Amino acid sequence: TTYNKAFFGWQIAYISVILSPVVYVHFVFTFLGLKKRFFLQIFYILAFFFLGLDLFVPYLFLPELRFIFNQFWFLDWFTTRNFIYLIFYLLFYWFLLGYGFFLLIVNFKKFSGIRRQQIKYFILASVLGWGGVEPLFLPTFHIDIYPYSNFLTVFYPLIIAYAIIKY
């Protein structure tokens, strides 16, 4: 209802935004049986750096807010042009998601049989789940699309559960 409450809400929400891509890549590593733990350690260190900024100096990390759709306070990168946030979004968030997808696709080509089916469902779930989350970033960059895509995220656990039960 107020700017300060909304900013605090975004600050709390960004705990999961920061940790989600790292945990996702960790899950991909574990699922595929990869041993490159050094990369995971680097990713977690970066995540905790951004988490520290979010929790202790949020005005250095999160952009200002703007009121849109006559009902939401959304982040507004253009008012402050906060480059730490842009580095987080492009070089951390998108890099990790892209890396996770890359690992899944490369390993999909390597495997056959049940393992290949599991990876296929994992890729499908990831596309729908992360595809539902990504449009939520767009209003931050003045691409004002109403956040209807949230409903896609429910398909991620449903598809993963189906793949676990079936395979």
XYZ file of N, CA and C in Angstrom:
501
model
N 0.818 -1.210 0.000
C 0.000 0.000 0.000
C 0.855 1.265 0.000
N 2.102 1.158 0.433
C 2.994 2.319 0.411
C 4.310 1.929 -0.250
N 5.051 2.936 -0.640
C 6.350 2.713 -1.276
C 7.273 1.916 -0.360
N 7.382 2.308 0.895
C 8.302 1.632 1.815
C 7.920 0.178 2.069
N 6.630 -0.094 2.233
C 6.195 -1.488 2.408
C 6.482 -2.299 1.153
N 6.236 -1.702 0.011
C 6.479 -2.400 -1.249
C 7.970 -2.674 -1.435
N 8.805 -1.697 -1.102
C 10.248 -1.903 -1.244
C 10.718 -3.039 -0.331
N 10.209 -3.054 0.889
C 10.558 -4.140 1.810
C 10.074 -5.478 1.255
N 8.887 -5.504 0.666
C 8.370 -6.724 0.050
C 9.258 -7.210 -1.081
N 9.734 -6.281 -1.923
C 10.645 -6.658 -3.004
C 11.966 -7.170 -2.435
N 12.402 -6.538 -1.376
C 13.649 -6.963 -0.740
C 13.527 -8.413 -0.254
N 12.433 -8.749 0.381
C 12.204 -10.114 0.855
C 12.034 -11.071 -0.341
N 11.282 -10.646 -1.351
C 11.052 -11.491 -2.524
C 12.357 -11.820 -3.238
N 13.280 -10.892 -3.233
C 14.530 -11.112 -3.953
C 15.456 -12.121 -3.279
N 15.146 -12.519 -2.079
C 15.904 -13.615 -1.472
C 15.752 -14.854 -2.347
N 14.519 -15.162 -2.727
C 14.308 -16.332 -3.581
C 14.751 -16.077 -5.016
N 14.635 -14.850 -5.493
C 15.079 -14.534 -6.855
C 16.586 -14.753 -6.978
N 17.320 -14.409 -5.949
C 18.775 -14.577 -5.959
C 19.157 -16.046 -5.833
N 18.493 -16.765 -4.952
C 18.891 -18.146 -4.680
C 18.345 -19.152 -5.698
N 17.242 -18.854 -6.340
C 16.607 -19.814 -7.252
C 17.505 -20.293 -8.387
N 18.173 -19.411 -9.125
C 18.992 -19.926 -10.224
C 20.176 -20.769 -9.743
N 20.731 -20.431 -8.582
C 21.853 -21.211 -8.051
C 21.384 -22.597 -7.630
N 20.265 -22.648 -6.937
C 19.725 -23.936 -6.509
C 19.318 -24.764 -7.736
N 18.784 -24.101 -8.749
C 18.429 -24.798 -9.991
C 19.664 -25.442 -10.632
N 20.739 -24.678 -10.773
C 21.962 -25.216 -11.367
C 22.531 -26.328 -10.481
N 22.444 -26.157 -9.176
C 22.903 -27.209 -8.261
C 22.093 -28.486 -8.502
N 20.789 -28.345 -8.659
C 19.933 -29.495 -8.944
C 20.307 -30.143 -10.275
N 20.597 -29.324 -11.280
C 21.010 -29.858 -12.586
C 22.307 -30.648 -12.429
N 23.280 -30.083 -11.709
C 24.541 -30.787 -11.467
C 24.289 -32.128 -10.784
N 23.482 -32.117 -9.749
C 23.197 -33.335 -8.992
C 22.450 -34.346 -9.859
N 21.442 -33.881 -10.555
C 20.626 -34.748 -11.413
C 21.470 -35.430 -12.486
N 22.384 -34.667 -13.075
C 23.211 -35.207 -14.157
C 24.468 -35.916 -13.652
N 24.722 -35.830 -12.353
C 25.898 -36.486 -11.779
C 27.203 -35.802 -12.136
N 27.169 -34.487 -12.336
C 28.369 -33.739 -12.702
C 29.217 -33.453 -11.469
N 30.516 -33.372 -11.656
C 31.442 -33.233 -10.530
C 32.122 -31.871 -10.446
N 31.712 -30.905 -11.200
C 32.361 -29.592 -11.217
C 31.913 -28.747 -10.022
N 32.215 -29.194 -8.843
C 31.766 -28.533 -7.618
C 32.397 -27.149 -7.445
N 33.552 -26.912 -8.064
C 34.194 -25.604 -7.964
C 33.282 -24.513 -8.511
N 32.650 -24.801 -9.662
C 31.723 -23.829 -10.242
C 30.561 -23.549 -9.296
N 30.017 -24.583 -8.695
C 28.914 -24.391 -7.750
C 29.342 -23.515 -6.580
N 30.545 -23.713 -6.088
C 31.031 -22.888 -4.976
C 31.112 -21.422 -5.383
N 31.600 -21.159 -6.581
C 31.666 -19.783 -7.089
C 30.259 -19.201 -7.214
N 29.333 -19.980 -7.757
C 27.955 -19.508 -7.923
C 27.318 -19.183 -6.568
N 27.540 -20.026 -5.577
C 26.990 -19.770 -4.246
C 27.628 -18.546 -3.591
N 28.914 -18.364 -3.777
C 29.581 -17.174 -3.227
C 28.985 -15.912 -3.838
N 28.790 -15.909 -5.152
C 28.167 -14.762 -5.817
C 26.737 -14.550 -5.329
N 26.004 -15.640 -5.165
C 24.627 -15.524 -4.679
C 24.606 -14.892 -3.291
N 25.495 -15.320 -2.414
C 25.503 -14.749 -1.068
C 25.996 -13.306 -1.065
N 26.825 -12.933 -2.038
C 27.208 -11.525 -2.193
C 25.976 -10.692 -2.535
N 25.221 -11.128 -3.549
C 24.003 -10.398 -3.929
C 22.961 -10.438 -2.807
N 22.889 -11.530 -2.110
C 21.970 -11.636 -0.978
C 22.346 -10.639 0.117
N 23.632 -10.498 0.382
C 24.093 -9.507 1.361
C 23.727 -8.089 0.950
N 23.898 -7.783 -0.329
C 23.498 -6.467 -0.816
C 22.006 -6.262 -0.631
N 21.220 -7.270 -0.997
C 19.767 -7.179 -0.895
C 19.316 -6.952 0.549
N 19.917 -7.661 1.479
C 19.463 -7.592 2.868
C 20.033 -6.405 3.640
N 21.277 -6.033 3.351
C 21.941 -5.035 4.195
C 22.118 -3.670 3.541
N 22.210 -3.607 2.239
C 22.282 -2.321 1.534
C 21.388 -2.384 0.285
N 20.088 -2.546 0.498
C 19.186 -2.779 -0.643
C 19.157 -1.633 -1.648
N 19.439 -0.411 -1.217
C 19.389 0.708 -2.159
C 20.583 0.717 -3.100
N 21.602 -0.090 -2.801
C 22.698 -0.278 -3.753
C 22.388 -1.390 -4.748
N 21.452 -2.248 -4.385
C 21.144 -3.406 -5.225
C 19.839 -3.242 -5.994
N 18.752 -3.014 -5.299
C 17.437 -2.932 -5.947
C 17.210 -1.540 -6.531
N 16.602 -1.477 -7.707
C 16.244 -0.167 -8.273
C 15.095 0.474 -7.491
N 14.802 1.713 -7.844
C 13.629 2.389 -7.289
C 12.371 1.643 -7.735
N 11.231 2.058 -7.193
C 9.952 1.446 -7.562
C 9.097 2.448 -8.320
N 8.175 1.908 -9.104
C 7.149 2.745 -9.746
C 5.825 2.013 -9.649
N 4.764 2.768 -9.612
C 3.424 2.218 -9.465
C 2.852 1.969 -10.855
N 2.531 0.698 -11.163
C 2.011 0.386 -12.492
C 0.727 -0.434 -12.383
N -0.005 -0.464 -13.476
C -1.286 -1.166 -13.589
C -2.268 -0.694 -12.511
N -2.005 0.452 -11.967
C -2.841 1.047 -10.928
C -3.035 0.108 -9.733
N -2.054 -0.790 -9.493
C -2.181 -1.694 -8.363
C -0.870 -2.264 -7.830
N 0.242 -2.193 -8.577
C 1.496 -2.810 -8.141
C 2.625 -1.794 -8.067
N 3.475 -1.977 -7.082
C 4.761 -1.289 -7.055
C 5.768 -2.244 -7.680
N 6.328 -1.867 -8.810
C 7.316 -2.693 -9.504
C 8.660 -1.992 -9.498
N 9.709 -2.784 -9.611
C 11.046 -2.226 -9.737
C 11.140 -1.416 -11.020
N 11.934 -0.361 -10.986
C 12.083 0.517 -12.141
C 13.567 0.798 -12.358
N 14.181 0.014 -13.210
C 15.615 0.159 -13.429
C 15.972 1.510 -14.032
N 15.107 2.101 -14.816
C 15.440 3.326 -15.541
C 15.536 4.564 -14.652
N 14.955 4.553 -13.477
C 15.057 5.745 -12.631
C 16.434 5.879 -11.997
N 17.051 4.772 -11.651
C 18.365 4.839 -10.996
C 19.492 4.290 -11.866
N 19.140 3.498 -12.873
C 20.132 2.834 -13.722
C 21.182 2.128 -12.871
N 20.667 1.325 -11.960
C 21.490 0.601 -11.001
C 22.235 -0.535 -11.714
N 23.535 -0.356 -11.905
C 24.301 -1.331 -12.681
C 24.580 -2.611 -11.903
N 24.557 -2.560 -10.591
C 24.713 -3.790 -9.814
C 23.521 -4.715 -10.087
N 22.330 -4.143 -10.136
C 21.147 -4.943 -10.456
C 21.245 -5.501 -11.870
N 21.690 -4.689 -12.814
C 21.816 -5.139 -14.197
C 22.854 -6.260 -14.309
N 23.955 -6.144 -13.600
C 24.964 -7.204 -13.569
C 24.347 -8.474 -12.980
N 23.599 -8.321 -11.894
C 22.924 -9.477 -11.305
C 21.998 -10.129 -12.324
N 21.160 -9.327 -12.961
C 20.135 -9.872 -13.852
C 20.737 -10.535 -15.089
N 21.678 -9.869 -15.726
C 22.219 -10.404 -16.974
C 23.354 -11.401 -16.768
N 24.317 -11.056 -15.928
C 25.520 -11.874 -15.809
C 25.434 -12.952 -14.732
N 24.425 -12.883 -13.899
C 24.267 -13.916 -12.880
C 23.007 -14.730 -13.155
N 21.862 -14.073 -13.074
C 20.576 -14.762 -13.224
C 20.495 -15.465 -14.576
N 20.669 -14.714 -15.674
C 20.531 -15.309 -17.000
C 21.669 -16.252 -17.331
N 22.869 -15.938 -16.866
C 23.985 -16.841 -17.112
C 23.724 -18.201 -16.468
N 23.282 -18.204 -15.207
C 23.040 -19.471 -14.522
C 21.915 -20.258 -15.178
N 20.826 -19.598 -15.520
C 19.738 -20.314 -16.194
C 20.198 -20.872 -17.535
N 20.901 -20.061 -18.294
C 21.418 -20.518 -19.576
C 22.383 -21.682 -19.428
N 23.226 -21.611 -18.417
C 24.184 -22.678 -18.156
C 23.449 -23.974 -17.788
N 22.437 -23.862 -16.945
C 21.639 -25.031 -16.572
C 20.958 -25.664 -17.773
N 20.346 -24.835 -18.627
C 19.707 -25.345 -19.842
C 20.734 -25.986 -20.774
N 21.880 -25.332 -20.920
C 22.939 -25.864 -21.771
C 23.363 -27.260 -21.304
N 23.570 -27.417 -20.000
C 23.962 -28.716 -19.465
C 22.895 -29.780 -19.729
N 21.639 -29.403 -19.568
C 20.556 -30.355 -19.823
C 20.510 -30.778 -21.293
N 20.630 -29.821 -22.191
C 20.542 -30.128 -23.619
C 21.733 -30.966 -24.068
N 22.935 -30.612 -23.623
C 24.117 -31.398 -23.988
C 23.981 -32.828 -23.481
N 23.514 -32.991 -22.260
C 23.380 -34.334 -21.706
C 22.201 -35.092 -22.291
N 21.176 -34.382 -22.757
C 20.056 -35.032 -23.436
C 20.553 -35.775 -24.668
N 21.482 -35.156 -25.390
C 22.025 -35.766 -26.598
C 22.908 -36.968 -26.281
N 23.512 -37.000 -25.101
C 24.425 -38.077 -24.729
C 23.704 -39.338 -24.272
N 22.544 -39.175 -23.662
C 21.860 -40.309 -23.049
C 20.806 -40.903 -23.976
N 20.383 -42.104 -23.610
C 19.270 -42.742 -24.312
C 18.408 -43.443 -23.269
N 17.264 -43.951 -23.706
C 16.396 -44.713 -22.825
C 15.718 -43.867 -21.762
N 15.602 -44.436 -20.572
C 14.879 -43.784 -19.471
C 15.539 -42.469 -19.074
N 16.869 -42.467 -19.025
C 17.574 -41.239 -18.620
C 17.259 -40.099 -19.585
N 17.211 -40.400 -20.853
C 16.880 -39.388 -21.855
C 15.455 -38.874 -21.647
N 14.526 -39.764 -21.322
C 13.144 -39.357 -21.054
C 13.075 -38.444 -19.828
N 13.823 -38.787 -18.790
C 13.852 -37.946 -17.588
C 14.345 -36.542 -17.922
N 15.421 -36.470 -18.688
C 15.982 -35.165 -19.059
C 14.997 -34.395 -19.930
N 14.296 -35.103 -20.821
C 13.302 -34.443 -21.683
C 12.230 -33.768 -20.831
N 11.720 -34.477 -19.837
C 10.701 -33.896 -18.964
C 11.275 -32.758 -18.117
N 12.513 -32.902 -17.698
C 13.167 -31.858 -16.919
C 13.311 -30.580 -17.752
N 13.688 -30.732 -19.019
C 13.806 -29.568 -19.907
C 12.444 -28.921 -20.112
N 11.418 -29.724 -20.380
C 10.066 -29.188 -20.569
C 9.594 -28.434 -19.324
N 9.785 -29.033 -18.163
C 9.387 -28.384 -16.911
C 10.148 -27.081 -16.713
N 11.427 -27.079 -17.038
C 12.249 -25.876 -16.877
C 11.803 -24.757 -17.808
N 11.513 -25.105 -19.050
C 11.064 -24.090 -20.013
C 9.768 -23.444 -19.530
N 8.816 -24.256 -19.093
C 7.545 -23.704 -18.618
C 7.717 -22.941 -17.301
N 8.439 -23.516 -16.364
C 8.612 -22.875 -15.066
C 9.347 -21.554 -15.149
N 10.525 -21.574 -15.777
C 11.287 -20.326 -15.898
C 10.639 -19.380 -16.905
N 9.946 -19.931 -17.893
C 9.216 -19.087 -18.836
C 8.080 -18.329 -18.170
N 7.550 -18.868 -17.103
C 6.524 -18.161 -16.342
C 7.092 -17.082 -15.449
N 8.346 -17.246 -15.066
C 8.988 -16.274 -14.169
C 9.558 -15.090 -14.946
N 10.153 -15.335 -16.080
C 10.860 -14.278 -16.807
C 10.008 -13.047 -17.124
N 8.769 -13.178 -17.591
C 7.994 -11.963 -17.863
C 7.790 -11.062 -16.634
N 8.004 -11.591 -15.449
C 7.860 -10.777 -14.247
C 8.984 -9.749 -14.120
N 10.068 -9.946 -14.841
C 11.161 -8.964 -14.850
C 10.912 -7.825 -15.833
N 10.076 -8.055 -16.818
C 9.910 -7.091 -17.902
C 9.448 -5.703 -17.452
N 8.491 -5.579 -16.513
C 8.108 -4.229 -16.082
C 9.267 -3.444 -15.460
N 10.263 -4.129 -14.951
C 11.439 -3.452 -14.408
C 12.116 -2.616 -15.483
N 12.017 -3.056 -16.722
C 12.650 -2.371 -17.845
C 11.614 -1.694 -18.744
N 10.480 -1.310 -18.160
C 9.390 -0.563 -18.808
C 8.731 -1.320 -19.954
N 8.747 -2.627 -19.904
C 7.958 -3.440 -20.825
C 6.785 -3.932 -19.987
N 5.735 -3.130 -19.977
C 4.639 -3.331 -19.036
C 3.659 -4.406 -19.494
N 4.014 -5.636 -19.173
C 3.152 -6.785 -19.431
C 2.616 -7.239 -18.080
N 1.308 -7.343 -17.996
C 0.688 -7.751 -16.735
C 1.196 -9.147 -16.341
N 1.457 -9.381 -15.061
C 2.093 -10.640 -14.639
C 1.162 -11.858 -14.620
N 0.562 -12.158 -15.763
C -0.277 -13.348 -15.873
C 0.533 -14.640 -15.951
N 1.781 -14.536 -16.324
C 2.585 -15.729 -16.577
C 2.890 -16.546 -15.323
N 2.558 -16.026 -14.160
C 2.802 -16.772 -12.917
C 2.207 -18.174 -12.957
N 1.082 -18.333 -13.623
C 0.416 -19.638 -13.631
C 1.288 -20.719 -14.265
N 2.233 -20.358 -15.125
C 3.091 -21.362 -15.761
C 4.023 -22.049 -14.765
N 4.359 -21.367 -13.694
C 5.310 -21.945 -12.738
C 4.758 -23.194 -12.058
N 3.460 -23.339 -11.995
C 2.866 -24.516 -11.360
C 3.156 -25.788 -12.161
N 3.420 -25.636 -13.446
C 3.697 -26.810 -14.270
C 5.061 -27.432 -13.979
N 5.987 -26.637 -13.483
C 7.324 -27.173 -13.185
C 7.255 -28.342 -12.193
N 6.710 -28.148 -10.997
C 6.673 -29.298 -10.073
C 5.752 -30.415 -10.547
N 4.689 -30.080 -11.275
C 3.801 -31.129 -11.771
C 4.500 -32.040 -12.789
N 5.237 -31.430 -13.710
C 5.943 -32.219 -14.719
C 7.080 -33.011 -14.087
N 7.802 -32.401 -13.159
C 8.886 -33.100 -12.461
C 8.303 -34.285 -11.677
N 7.193 -34.068 -10.993
C 6.560 -35.149 -10.231
C 6.120 -36.278 -11.169
N 5.547 -35.928 -12.310
C 5.133 -36.938 -13.296
C 6.344 -37.755 -13.757
N 7.452 -37.065 -14.067
C 8.650 -37.764 -14.535
C 9.215 -38.677 -13.451
N 9.172 -38.233 -12.203
C 9.666 -39.059 -11.102
C 8.804 -40.315 -10.965
N 7.507 -40.130 -10.995
C 6.591 -41.260 -10.826
C 6.690 -42.231 -12.009
N 6.733 -41.696 -13.204
C 6.750 -42.555 -14.396
C 8.123 -43.207 -14.616
N 9.217 -42.472 -14.356
C 10.551 -42.991 -14.651
C 11.390 -43.142 -13.393
